[in-house]
Structure formats: C-alpha cells, structure tokens
Amino acid sequence: MELQSNRSLALLSIVILALAASCDAGGIAIYWGQNGGEGTLAETCATKNYDFVNIAFLPTFGNGQQPMIDLSGHCNPNVGECTKLSTDIKSCQAKGIKVILSIGGGAGSYYLASADDAREVATYLWNNFLGGQSTTRPLGDAVLDGIDFDIEGGTNLYWDVLAKSLSAYSSMGKKVYLTAAPQCPFPDAWIGNALKTGLFDYVWVQFYNNPPCQYSSSDISNLEAAWEQWTADIPATKIFLGLPAAPAAAGSGFIPADDLTSQVLPSIKNSSKYGGVMLWSKYYDDQTNYSSSIKSDV
C-alpha cells in the first residue's frame, strides 16, 4: 500500500510540474507573405516552429478604396492566383496553428475615414477572409482565424470601431481573434485607443526600430521598462515580444539568440500576460534558424 501511495504521489508531482511548465510556456508568431524566397505557407507550418502565422499584408483598404492583398512573390491576386493558398491555410489549421490576416504594414494606402467606413471594412473582411460569404474571396474558401492590426500610418481614428465590429462577428459561430503589432513606445501612436477596448487576444509589440524601448548591447533596462508598461496597461489576453529574426530584418533591435534566452526571456516570462515571441519574418528566420534556436526557451 505504501509503495502504491508513493507511486501515486510521484505521478501527481509529475502532472503538477507538467501543468506548471505548460502554463509558463509561450508560443512563436511569424509574419509570412512578403518574400517569395521564404517558402510556401504549408512549408512554414510544417516546420512546427510557429503557433501563429500572420499573412502579410492587406495594405490597401478604407476611405472607399477597393481592398487589395499584396503577397509579394507568392501569388497575383489580380488574376485570382492567391486562392491556391486555401489548401495551405487549412493544412496549417489542421496542425493547430492560427492563421491570421495582417492588415496595414509599413508601406500601404490605408486609413479609416469614419465610423461607417470602419464598419464597412469589417464587413468586407468578414465576407472575404473570415466566416462570411463572397464570390471574390482572395484566399479562397478557407476561413482565417482572425485579423492582425499592423497599423503604421494613416490616422489613429476609428480603429476601435473596426475592432468592435470584427469582434461582434464572433457571435456568428467561430471566434474571430484580434491581434495587433504596435510599436514599443507607449502608448502606440496609431492604435493606442483601439488596444484599450480589451478586445485584442494577442498583442505582439515591436521591440525594434525604436531605440528608447529596445534591447541594446546587453542592456535590457529600456526593454524591461517598456515591457512592464505594456503588460500593466493593455488589457490583452497575452503580450508577445516582437523581434527581428535577423540583423538585416530591421534597422535596430536584433537580440542574439543566446542573449534572448539567457537575459531577456527570464526577465519577462514572470508576467502573467507573457505570450511568447513574434518574429519578422519567415524569410529572415530561414537565414538564421532563429525560431529553432529559441523555441525550447520561449
């Protein structure tokens, strides 16, 4: 009896430790779509390195413009070629990977002219990429998991209306995940107000190209301060550390993998809002194998 009891206690301890480890574990989000040399979407998901794939970008929308997706080097949406991605999207989702459409980007023609304009954009996104119906779905009949706000231009108006309108579609059956990629200076100049809605599930903050709040030469103090502010003030489910996957992927802010796993992650993972790491982008990750080298520590 005593031996059996000891075995039961040992098994219970293992289960508790496993649960604790899983609670602390983070994921990796990757951006895909802006370089034809980064492999297919299906190949991206087959690496098993990523938990989220952001398809980048839909850089043209709003103010009466015809929305247009741009997947440089992968397919031509003007002739319906991008509908071939539907099979890849479903393949990724079958592996438990969330596939999300990223709207905006660093170079594009987008802004919301009014609250009604924001609601019209939400309707377009629902019908053409999410669970709605349209005869002109750019990525075919696959239903994406959500929308990523990578807003880096235009104006800071009505993004909260867009978020609320998209979130309301979750009542139609499948949850619509909302994610965002703000810059690390707080609050974000473009979508700071939208983030206050508390509707965003995952926020991958760009801790690069912003020296006042990023890692620099083994100094993590600026990054730590910004991380604490983001996790304290933004009511998101999880906050991610957004990083370039290679030195060439950004003007500044690259963190060597050894520094990330030995200095930075141990400092920020104690936050209950810690979600993991976001990387820009799949093309650069292929050059460095960055995600593979950090995955066990994220």
PDB file of C-alpha atoms in Angstrom:
ATOM      1  CA  MET A   1       0.000   0.000   0.000  1.00  0.00           C
ATOM      2  CA  GLU A   2       2.773   2.416   0.933  1.00  0.00           C
ATOM      3  CA  LEU A   3       4.638   1.717  -2.325  1.00  0.00           C
ATOM      4  CA  GLN A   4       1.463   2.326  -4.301  1.00  0.00           C
ATOM      5  CA  SER A   5       0.884   5.574  -2.397  1.00  0.00           C
ATOM      6  CA  ASN A   6       4.415   6.764  -3.104  1.00  0.00           C
ATOM      7  CA  ARG A   7       3.949   5.988  -6.785  1.00  0.00           C
ATOM      8  CA  SER A   8       0.701   7.958  -6.814  1.00  0.00           C
ATOM      9  CA  LEU A   9       2.369  10.936  -5.146  1.00  0.00           C
ATOM     10  CA  ALA A  10       5.245  10.788  -7.617  1.00  0.00           C
ATOM     11  CA  LEU A  11       2.819  10.669 -10.537  1.00  0.00           C
ATOM     12  CA  LEU A  12       0.851  13.581  -9.095  1.00  0.00           C
ATOM     13  CA  SER A  13       4.048  15.618  -8.730  1.00  0.00           C
ATOM     14  CA  ILE A  14       4.942  14.959 -12.368  1.00  0.00           C
ATOM     15  CA  VAL A  15       1.480  16.051 -13.507  1.00  0.00           C
ATOM     16  CA  ILE A  16       1.666  19.238 -11.425  1.00  0.00           C
ATOM     17  CA  LEU A  17       5.115  20.083 -12.790  1.00  0.00           C
ATOM     18  CA  ALA A  18       3.924  19.450 -16.341  1.00  0.00           C
ATOM     19  CA  LEU A  19       0.923  21.707 -15.858  1.00  0.00           C
ATOM     20  CA  ALA A  20       3.100  24.429 -14.360  1.00  0.00           C
ATOM     21  CA  ALA A  21       5.502  24.193 -17.282  1.00  0.00           C
ATOM     22  CA  SER A  22       2.668  24.404 -19.797  1.00  0.00           C
ATOM     23  CA  CYS A  23       1.280  27.494 -18.076  1.00  0.00           C
ATOM     24  CA  ASP A  24       4.626  29.279 -18.442  1.00  0.00           C
ATOM     25  CA  ALA A  25       5.229  28.103 -21.992  1.00  0.00           C
ATOM     26  CA  GLY A  26       4.939  30.688 -24.747  1.00  0.00           C
ATOM     27  CA  GLY A  27       4.453  30.454 -28.473  1.00  0.00           C
ATOM     28  CA  ILE A  28       6.076  31.928 -31.568  1.00  0.00           C
ATOM     29  CA  ALA A  29       4.235  34.100 -34.083  1.00  0.00           C
ATOM     30  CA  ILE A  30       5.704  34.675 -37.544  1.00  0.00           C
ATOM     31  CA  TYR A  31       4.912  37.000 -40.439  1.00  0.00           C
ATOM     32  CA  TRP A  32       4.761  35.367 -43.872  1.00  0.00           C
ATOM     33  CA  GLY A  33       3.934  36.735 -47.293  1.00  0.00           C
ATOM     34  CA  GLN A  34       6.404  39.461 -48.203  1.00  0.00           C
ATOM     35  CA  ASN A  35       9.179  37.472 -49.853  1.00  0.00           C
ATOM     36  CA  GLY A  36       8.871  34.770 -52.485  1.00  0.00           C
ATOM     37  CA  GLY A  37      12.073  33.163 -51.193  1.00  0.00           C
ATOM     38  CA  GLU A  38      10.594  32.195 -47.833  1.00  0.00           C
ATOM     39  CA  GLY A  39       8.869  29.003 -48.947  1.00  0.00           C
ATOM     40  CA  THR A  40       5.185  28.206 -49.071  1.00  0.00           C
ATOM     41  CA  LEU A  41       2.670  28.714 -46.299  1.00  0.00           C
ATOM     42  CA  ALA A  42       2.321  24.944 -45.940  1.00  0.00           C
ATOM     43  CA  GLU A  43       6.096  24.574 -45.592  1.00  0.00           C
ATOM     44  CA  THR A  44       6.104  27.336 -42.972  1.00  0.00           C
ATOM     45  CA  CYS A  45       3.606  25.476 -40.838  1.00  0.00           C
ATOM     46  CA  ALA A  46       5.294  22.128 -41.415  1.00  0.00           C
ATOM     47  CA  THR A  47       8.384  23.349 -39.525  1.00  0.00           C
ATOM     48  CA  LYS A  48       6.337  23.080 -36.297  1.00  0.00           C
ATOM     49  CA  ASN A  49       8.176  26.181 -35.050  1.00  0.00           C
ATOM     50  CA  TYR A  50       5.195  28.522 -35.107  1.00  0.00           C
ATOM     51  CA  ASP A  51       1.895  28.776 -33.255  1.00  0.00           C
ATOM     52  CA  PHE A  52       0.612  31.759 -35.229  1.00  0.00           C
ATOM     53  CA  VAL A  53       1.187  32.762 -38.846  1.00  0.00           C
ATOM     54  CA  ASN A  54       0.297  36.294 -39.903  1.00  0.00           C
ATOM     55  CA  ILE A  55      -0.320  36.516 -43.654  1.00  0.00           C
ATOM     56  CA  ALA A  56       1.096  39.905 -44.667  1.00  0.00           C
ATOM     57  CA  PHE A  57      -0.385  42.148 -45.898  1.00  0.00           C
ATOM     58  CA  LEU A  58      -3.683  43.687 -46.884  1.00  0.00           C
ATOM     59  CA  PRO A  59      -2.116  47.157 -47.370  1.00  0.00           C
ATOM     60  CA  THR A  60      -4.922  48.842 -49.321  1.00  0.00           C
ATOM     61  CA  PHE A  61      -8.335  49.462 -47.745  1.00  0.00           C
ATOM     62  CA  GLY A  62     -10.563  52.129 -46.265  1.00  0.00           C
ATOM     63  CA  ASN A  63     -11.834  55.505 -47.475  1.00  0.00           C
ATOM     64  CA  GLY A  64     -13.743  53.917 -50.360  1.00  0.00           C
ATOM     65  CA  GLN A  65     -10.717  52.126 -51.827  1.00  0.00           C
ATOM     66  CA  GLN A  66     -11.032  48.642 -53.262  1.00  0.00           C
ATOM     67  CA  PRO A  67      -9.210  46.457 -50.720  1.00  0.00           C
ATOM     68  CA  MET A  68      -6.195  44.687 -52.206  1.00  0.00           C
ATOM     69  CA  ILE A  69      -3.960  41.996 -50.752  1.00  0.00           C
ATOM     70  CA  ASP A  70      -0.233  42.000 -51.546  1.00  0.00           C
ATOM     71  CA  LEU A  71       1.699  38.756 -51.085  1.00  0.00           C
ATOM     72  CA  SER A  72       4.898  39.755 -52.837  1.00  0.00           C
ATOM     73  CA  GLY A  73       6.423  36.938 -54.841  1.00  0.00           C
ATOM     74  CA  HIS A  74       3.870  34.327 -53.808  1.00  0.00           C
ATOM     75  CA  CYS A  75       0.812  34.955 -55.953  1.00  0.00           C
ATOM     76  CA  ASN A  76      -1.028  37.549 -58.024  1.00  0.00           C
ATOM     77  CA  PRO A  77      -4.408  38.436 -56.528  1.00  0.00           C
ATOM     78  CA  ASN A  78      -5.451  40.322 -59.663  1.00  0.00           C
ATOM     79  CA  VAL A  79      -5.918  37.053 -61.530  1.00  0.00           C
ATOM     80  CA  GLY A  80      -7.253  35.053 -58.596  1.00  0.00           C
ATOM     81  CA  GLU A  81      -3.982  33.181 -58.141  1.00  0.00           C
ATOM     82  CA  CYS A  82      -3.921  33.566 -54.342  1.00  0.00           C
ATOM     83  CA  THR A  83      -6.962  31.312 -53.934  1.00  0.00           C
ATOM     84  CA  LYS A  84      -4.484  28.419 -54.134  1.00  0.00           C
ATOM     85  CA  LEU A  85      -3.455  29.303 -50.574  1.00  0.00           C
ATOM     86  CA  SER A  86      -6.741  27.940 -49.255  1.00  0.00           C
ATOM     87  CA  THR A  87      -5.336  24.399 -49.085  1.00  0.00           C
ATOM     88  CA  ASP A  88      -2.224  25.604 -47.270  1.00  0.00           C
ATOM     89  CA  ILE A  89      -4.282  27.583 -44.760  1.00  0.00           C
ATOM     90  CA  LYS A  90      -6.389  24.532 -43.949  1.00  0.00           C
ATOM     91  CA  SER A  91      -3.227  22.445 -43.620  1.00  0.00           C
ATOM     92  CA  CYS A  92      -1.834  24.888 -41.065  1.00  0.00           C
ATOM     93  CA  GLN A  93      -5.080  24.999 -39.112  1.00  0.00           C
ATOM     94  CA  ALA A  94      -5.223  21.205 -39.023  1.00  0.00           C
ATOM     95  CA  LYS A  95      -1.923  21.362 -37.124  1.00  0.00           C
ATOM     96  CA  GLY A  96      -3.454  23.694 -34.525  1.00  0.00           C
ATOM     97  CA  ILE A  97      -1.785  26.803 -35.954  1.00  0.00           C
ATOM     98  CA  LYS A  98      -3.840  30.005 -36.059  1.00  0.00           C
ATOM     99  CA  VAL A  99      -3.646  31.717 -39.444  1.00  0.00           C
ATOM    100  CA  ILE A 100      -4.388  35.443 -39.340  1.00  0.00           C
ATOM    101  CA  LEU A 101      -4.639  38.153 -41.990  1.00  0.00           C
ATOM    102  CA  SER A 102      -2.447  41.170 -41.216  1.00  0.00           C
ATOM    103  CA  ILE A 103      -3.847  44.477 -42.414  1.00  0.00           C
ATOM    104  CA  GLY A 104      -1.755  47.608 -42.845  1.00  0.00           C
ATOM    105  CA  GLY A 105       2.015  47.264 -42.820  1.00  0.00           C
ATOM    106  CA  GLY A 106       4.849  49.739 -43.082  1.00  0.00           C
ATOM    107  CA  ALA A 107       4.005  50.754 -46.644  1.00  0.00           C
ATOM    108  CA  GLY A 108       0.448  50.965 -47.839  1.00  0.00           C
ATOM    109  CA  SER A 109      -2.569  53.069 -48.662  1.00  0.00           C
ATOM    110  CA  TYR A 110      -4.978  52.731 -45.792  1.00  0.00           C
ATOM    111  CA  TYR A 111      -6.961  54.750 -43.304  1.00  0.00           C
ATOM    112  CA  LEU A 112     -10.469  54.818 -41.945  1.00  0.00           C
ATOM    113  CA  ALA A 113     -12.441  57.895 -42.922  1.00  0.00           C
ATOM    114  CA  SER A 114     -15.346  57.450 -40.498  1.00  0.00           C
ATOM    115  CA  ALA A 115     -17.036  55.037 -38.125  1.00  0.00           C
ATOM    116  CA  ASP A 116     -19.224  53.853 -41.014  1.00  0.00           C
ATOM    117  CA  ASP A 117     -16.099  53.307 -43.122  1.00  0.00           C
ATOM    118  CA  ALA A 118     -14.643  51.159 -40.318  1.00  0.00           C
ATOM    119  CA  ARG A 119     -17.813  49.080 -40.205  1.00  0.00           C
ATOM    120  CA  GLU A 120     -17.728  48.642 -43.991  1.00  0.00           C
ATOM    121  CA  VAL A 121     -14.130  47.426 -43.809  1.00  0.00           C
ATOM    122  CA  ALA A 122     -15.131  44.969 -41.083  1.00  0.00           C
ATOM    123  CA  THR A 123     -17.940  43.647 -43.290  1.00  0.00           C
ATOM    124  CA  TYR A 124     -15.510  43.239 -46.188  1.00  0.00           C
ATOM    125  CA  LEU A 125     -13.014  41.342 -44.031  1.00  0.00           C
ATOM    126  CA  TRP A 126     -15.740  39.093 -42.638  1.00  0.00           C
ATOM    127  CA  ASN A 127     -17.138  38.219 -46.061  1.00  0.00           C
ATOM    128  CA  ASN A 128     -13.823  37.833 -47.875  1.00  0.00           C
ATOM    129  CA  PHE A 129     -11.446  36.306 -45.310  1.00  0.00           C
ATOM    130  CA  LEU A 130     -13.436  35.147 -42.305  1.00  0.00           C
ATOM    131  CA  GLY A 131     -16.734  33.286 -41.925  1.00  0.00           C
ATOM    132  CA  GLY A 132     -18.887  35.290 -44.333  1.00  0.00           C
ATOM    133  CA  GLN A 133     -19.769  34.730 -47.958  1.00  0.00           C
ATOM    134  CA  SER A 134     -18.378  36.326 -51.097  1.00  0.00           C
ATOM    135  CA  THR A 135     -17.694  35.302 -54.686  1.00  0.00           C
ATOM    136  CA  THR A 136     -14.370  37.160 -54.643  1.00  0.00           C
ATOM    137  CA  ARG A 137     -12.546  35.678 -51.649  1.00  0.00           C
ATOM    138  CA  PRO A 138      -8.848  36.434 -52.388  1.00  0.00           C
ATOM    139  CA  LEU A 139      -7.556  33.400 -50.444  1.00  0.00           C
ATOM    140  CA  GLY A 140     -10.312  31.002 -51.444  1.00  0.00           C
ATOM    141  CA  ASP A 141     -12.822  29.314 -49.179  1.00  0.00           C
ATOM    142  CA  ALA A 142     -10.516  28.814 -46.184  1.00  0.00           C
ATOM    143  CA  VAL A 143     -11.781  30.655 -43.098  1.00  0.00           C
ATOM    144  CA  LEU A 144      -8.982  32.545 -41.379  1.00  0.00           C
ATOM    145  CA  ASP A 145      -8.780  32.688 -37.604  1.00  0.00           C
ATOM    146  CA  GLY A 146      -8.657  36.441 -37.237  1.00  0.00           C
ATOM    147  CA  ILE A 147      -7.307  39.851 -38.184  1.00  0.00           C
ATOM    148  CA  ASP A 148      -3.980  41.417 -37.192  1.00  0.00           C
ATOM    149  CA  PHE A 149      -3.729  45.202 -36.908  1.00  0.00           C
ATOM    150  CA  ASP A 150      -0.247  46.227 -38.114  1.00  0.00           C
ATOM    151  CA  ILE A 151      -1.133  49.888 -38.397  1.00  0.00           C
ATOM    152  CA  GLU A 152       1.862  52.114 -39.031  1.00  0.00           C
ATOM    153  CA  GLY A 153       0.348  55.017 -40.923  1.00  0.00           C
ATOM    154  CA  GLY A 154      -2.807  56.841 -41.959  1.00  0.00           C
ATOM    155  CA  THR A 155      -4.570  58.244 -38.910  1.00  0.00           C
ATOM    156  CA  ASN A 156      -5.302  56.985 -35.400  1.00  0.00           C
ATOM    157  CA  LEU A 157      -9.070  57.265 -35.836  1.00  0.00           C
ATOM    158  CA  TYR A 158     -11.766  54.569 -35.824  1.00  0.00           C
ATOM    159  CA  TRP A 159      -9.533  51.534 -35.270  1.00  0.00           C
ATOM    160  CA  ASP A 160     -11.515  50.885 -32.103  1.00  0.00           C
ATOM    161  CA  VAL A 161     -14.704  50.802 -34.194  1.00  0.00           C
ATOM    162  CA  LEU A 162     -13.102  48.300 -36.567  1.00  0.00           C
ATOM    163  CA  ALA A 163     -12.051  46.123 -33.631  1.00  0.00           C
ATOM    164  CA  LYS A 164     -15.529  46.204 -32.092  1.00  0.00           C
ATOM    165  CA  SER A 165     -17.185  45.417 -35.415  1.00  0.00           C
ATOM    166  CA  LEU A 166     -14.884  42.466 -36.106  1.00  0.00           C
ATOM    167  CA  SER A 167     -15.225  41.152 -32.565  1.00  0.00           C
ATOM    168  CA  ALA A 168     -19.017  41.175 -32.902  1.00  0.00           C
ATOM    169  CA  TYR A 169     -18.730  38.554 -35.656  1.00  0.00           C
ATOM    170  CA  SER A 170     -17.537  36.059 -33.060  1.00  0.00           C
ATOM    171  CA  SER A 171     -21.209  35.636 -32.191  1.00  0.00           C
ATOM    172  CA  MET A 172     -21.727  34.070 -35.621  1.00  0.00           C
ATOM    173  CA  GLY A 173     -20.061  30.826 -34.526  1.00  0.00           C
ATOM    174  CA  LYS A 174     -16.282  30.713 -34.945  1.00  0.00           C
ATOM    175  CA  LYS A 175     -14.332  33.130 -32.759  1.00  0.00           C
ATOM    176  CA  VAL A 176     -12.640  35.983 -34.595  1.00  0.00           C
ATOM    177  CA  TYR A 177      -9.233  36.501 -32.992  1.00  0.00           C
ATOM    178  CA  LEU A 178      -7.898  40.040 -32.913  1.00  0.00           C
ATOM    179  CA  THR A 179      -4.160  40.657 -32.781  1.00  0.00           C
ATOM    180  CA  ALA A 180      -2.018  43.770 -33.134  1.00  0.00           C
ATOM    181  CA  ALA A 181       1.589  44.783 -33.750  1.00  0.00           C
ATOM    182  CA  PRO A 182       2.098  48.195 -32.111  1.00  0.00           C
ATOM    183  CA  GLN A 183       5.468  49.908 -31.747  1.00  0.00           C
ATOM    184  CA  CYS A 184       7.058  49.686 -28.293  1.00  0.00           C
ATOM    185  CA  PRO A 185       6.889  53.442 -27.415  1.00  0.00           C
ATOM    186  CA  PHE A 186       3.830  53.645 -25.164  1.00  0.00           C
ATOM    187  CA  PRO A 187       1.063  54.353 -25.988  1.00  0.00           C
ATOM    188  CA  ASP A 188       1.121  53.357 -29.643  1.00  0.00           C
ATOM    189  CA  ALA A 189       0.576  56.412 -31.847  1.00  0.00           C
ATOM    190  CA  TRP A 190      -1.823  54.657 -34.215  1.00  0.00           C
ATOM    191  CA  ILE A 191      -3.883  52.058 -32.361  1.00  0.00           C
ATOM    192  CA  GLY A 192      -3.371  53.034 -28.733  1.00  0.00           C
ATOM    193  CA  ASN A 193      -7.075  53.758 -28.280  1.00  0.00           C
ATOM    194  CA  ALA A 194      -8.160  50.562 -30.012  1.00  0.00           C
ATOM    195  CA  LEU A 195      -5.992  48.490 -27.682  1.00  0.00           C
ATOM    196  CA  LYS A 196      -7.812  49.975 -24.686  1.00  0.00           C
ATOM    197  CA  THR A 197     -11.025  48.221 -25.785  1.00  0.00           C
ATOM    198  CA  GLY A 198      -9.751  44.982 -24.267  1.00  0.00           C
ATOM    199  CA  LEU A 199     -10.863  43.098 -27.388  1.00  0.00           C
ATOM    200  CA  PHE A 200      -7.390  42.033 -28.531  1.00  0.00           C
ATOM    201  CA  ASP A 201      -6.361  38.471 -27.804  1.00  0.00           C
ATOM    202  CA  TYR A 202      -2.681  38.736 -28.688  1.00  0.00           C
ATOM    203  CA  VAL A 203      -0.541  41.869 -28.940  1.00  0.00           C
ATOM    204  CA  TRP A 204       2.953  41.398 -30.382  1.00  0.00           C
ATOM    205  CA  VAL A 205       4.753  44.624 -29.565  1.00  0.00           C
ATOM    206  CA  GLN A 206       7.530  45.620 -31.976  1.00  0.00           C
ATOM    207  CA  PHE A 207      10.598  45.985 -29.768  1.00  0.00           C
ATOM    208  CA  TYR A 208      12.748  47.038 -32.706  1.00  0.00           C
ATOM    209  CA  ASN A 209      13.443  50.164 -34.768  1.00  0.00           C
ATOM    210  CA  ASN A 210      12.693  52.044 -31.536  1.00  0.00           C
ATOM    211  CA  PRO A 211      15.952  52.538 -29.543  1.00  0.00           C
ATOM    212  CA  PRO A 212      14.313  54.154 -26.455  1.00  0.00           C
ATOM    213  CA  CYS A 213      12.467  50.927 -25.617  1.00  0.00           C
ATOM    214  CA  GLN A 214      14.508  48.098 -27.096  1.00  0.00           C
ATOM    215  CA  TYR A 215      17.445  45.888 -26.193  1.00  0.00           C
ATOM    216  CA  SER A 216      20.885  47.324 -26.853  1.00  0.00           C
ATOM    217  CA  SER A 217      24.319  45.762 -26.304  1.00  0.00           C
ATOM    218  CA  SER A 218      23.365  43.539 -23.368  1.00  0.00           C
ATOM    219  CA  ASP A 219      21.381  46.370 -21.751  1.00  0.00           C
ATOM    220  CA  ILE A 220      17.810  45.225 -21.159  1.00  0.00           C
ATOM    221  CA  SER A 221      16.678  48.068 -18.883  1.00  0.00           C
ATOM    222  CA  ASN A 222      14.815  50.026 -21.584  1.00  0.00           C
ATOM    223  CA  LEU A 223      13.116  46.901 -22.857  1.00  0.00           C
ATOM    224  CA  GLU A 224      12.167  45.816 -19.339  1.00  0.00           C
ATOM    225  CA  ALA A 225      10.598  49.179 -18.537  1.00  0.00           C
ATOM    226  CA  ALA A 226       8.570  49.202 -21.736  1.00  0.00           C
ATOM    227  CA  TRP A 227       7.512  45.571 -21.230  1.00  0.00           C
ATOM    228  CA  GLU A 228       6.262  46.351 -17.729  1.00  0.00           C
ATOM    229  CA  GLN A 229       4.212  49.269 -19.015  1.00  0.00           C
ATOM    230  CA  TRP A 230       2.644  47.273 -21.841  1.00  0.00           C
ATOM    231  CA  THR A 231       1.735  44.331 -19.650  1.00  0.00           C
ATOM    232  CA  ALA A 232       0.375  46.570 -16.895  1.00  0.00           C
ATOM    233  CA  ASP A 233      -1.691  48.949 -19.022  1.00  0.00           C
ATOM    234  CA  ILE A 234      -3.001  46.967 -22.011  1.00  0.00           C
ATOM    235  CA  PRO A 235      -5.967  44.642 -21.327  1.00  0.00           C
ATOM    236  CA  ALA A 236      -4.963  41.945 -23.807  1.00  0.00           C
ATOM    237  CA  THR A 237      -5.025  38.220 -23.176  1.00  0.00           C
ATOM    238  CA  LYS A 238      -1.313  37.837 -23.966  1.00  0.00           C
ATOM    239  CA  ILE A 239       1.557  40.175 -24.857  1.00  0.00           C
ATOM    240  CA  PHE A 240       4.373  38.973 -27.139  1.00  0.00           C
ATOM    241  CA  LEU A 241       7.927  40.253 -27.517  1.00  0.00           C
ATOM    242  CA  GLY A 242       8.230  41.296 -31.163  1.00  0.00           C
ATOM    243  CA  LEU A 243      11.731  40.941 -32.635  1.00  0.00           C
ATOM    244  CA  PRO A 244      13.564  40.838 -35.965  1.00  0.00           C
ATOM    245  CA  ALA A 245      14.616  37.294 -36.832  1.00  0.00           C
ATOM    246  CA  ALA A 246      17.954  38.513 -38.240  1.00  0.00           C
ATOM    247  CA  PRO A 247      20.076  41.686 -38.018  1.00  0.00           C
ATOM    248  CA  ALA A 248      19.092  42.553 -41.593  1.00  0.00           C
ATOM    249  CA  ALA A 249      15.369  42.288 -40.794  1.00  0.00           C
ATOM    250  CA  ALA A 250      15.259  45.671 -39.051  1.00  0.00           C
ATOM    251  CA  GLY A 251      17.266  48.837 -38.616  1.00  0.00           C
ATOM    252  CA  SER A 252      17.916  48.057 -34.959  1.00  0.00           C
ATOM    253  CA  GLY A 253      16.743  45.879 -32.099  1.00  0.00           C
ATOM    254  CA  PHE A 254      18.023  42.431 -33.072  1.00  0.00           C
ATOM    255  CA  ILE A 255      18.781  40.308 -29.998  1.00  0.00           C
ATOM    256  CA  PRO A 256      21.277  37.445 -30.379  1.00  0.00           C
ATOM    257  CA  ALA A 257      19.561  34.167 -29.511  1.00  0.00           C
ATOM    258  CA  ASP A 258      21.891  33.481 -26.579  1.00  0.00           C
ATOM    259  CA  ASP A 259      21.155  36.916 -25.061  1.00  0.00           C
ATOM    260  CA  LEU A 260      17.441  36.439 -25.588  1.00  0.00           C
ATOM    261  CA  THR A 261      17.312  33.080 -23.834  1.00  0.00           C
ATOM    262  CA  SER A 262      19.767  33.912 -21.023  1.00  0.00           C
ATOM    263  CA  GLN A 263      18.889  37.550 -20.238  1.00  0.00           C
ATOM    264  CA  VAL A 264      15.680  38.826 -21.785  1.00  0.00           C
ATOM    265  CA  LEU A 265      13.205  35.951 -21.576  1.00  0.00           C
ATOM    266  CA  PRO A 266      13.992  35.116 -17.924  1.00  0.00           C
ATOM    267  CA  SER A 267      13.268  38.755 -17.100  1.00  0.00           C
ATOM    268  CA  ILE A 268       9.858  38.998 -18.808  1.00  0.00           C
ATOM    269  CA  LYS A 269       8.414  35.483 -18.566  1.00  0.00           C
ATOM    270  CA  ASN A 270       7.241  36.009 -14.979  1.00  0.00           C
ATOM    271  CA  SER A 271       4.437  38.218 -16.279  1.00  0.00           C
ATOM    272  CA  SER A 272       1.026  36.524 -16.346  1.00  0.00           C
ATOM    273  CA  LYS A 273       0.453  38.223 -19.707  1.00  0.00           C
ATOM    274  CA  TYR A 274       3.590  36.789 -21.308  1.00  0.00           C
ATOM    275  CA  GLY A 275       2.573  35.042 -24.514  1.00  0.00           C
ATOM    276  CA  GLY A 276       5.818  34.363 -26.328  1.00  0.00           C
ATOM    277  CA  VAL A 277       7.841  35.884 -29.165  1.00  0.00           C
ATOM    278  CA  MET A 278       6.817  37.355 -32.518  1.00  0.00           C
ATOM    279  CA  LEU A 279       9.348  37.327 -35.358  1.00  0.00           C
ATOM    280  CA  TRP A 280       9.682  39.375 -38.518  1.00  0.00           C
ATOM    281  CA  SER A 281       9.754  37.472 -40.769  1.00  0.00           C
ATOM    282  CA  LYS A 282       9.765  33.905 -42.156  1.00  0.00           C
ATOM    283  CA  TYR A 283      12.259  34.906 -44.843  1.00  0.00           C
ATOM    284  CA  TYR A 284      14.760  36.190 -42.269  1.00  0.00           C
ATOM    285  CA  ASP A 285      14.095  33.300 -39.924  1.00  0.00           C
ATOM    286  CA  ASP A 286      15.150  30.974 -42.724  1.00  0.00           C
ATOM    287  CA  GLN A 287      18.523  32.742 -42.863  1.00  0.00           C
ATOM    288  CA  THR A 288      19.283  32.386 -39.141  1.00  0.00           C
ATOM    289  CA  ASN A 289      17.143  29.464 -37.861  1.00  0.00           C
ATOM    290  CA  TYR A 290      16.302  31.866 -35.034  1.00  0.00           C
ATOM    291  CA  SER A 291      12.973  30.273 -34.133  1.00  0.00           C
ATOM    292  CA  SER A 292      14.550  26.824 -33.911  1.00  0.00           C
ATOM    293  CA  SER A 293      17.269  28.080 -31.566  1.00  0.00           C
ATOM    294  CA  ILE A 294      14.863  29.781 -29.136  1.00  0.00           C
ATOM    295  CA  LYS A 295      11.776  27.573 -29.323  1.00  0.00           C
ATOM    296  CA  SER A 296      12.567  25.432 -26.269  1.00  0.00           C
ATOM    297  CA  ASP A 297      13.121  28.569 -24.164  1.00  0.00           C
ATOM    298  CA  VAL A 298      10.091  30.563 -25.281  1.00  0.00           C
TER     299      VAL A 298
END
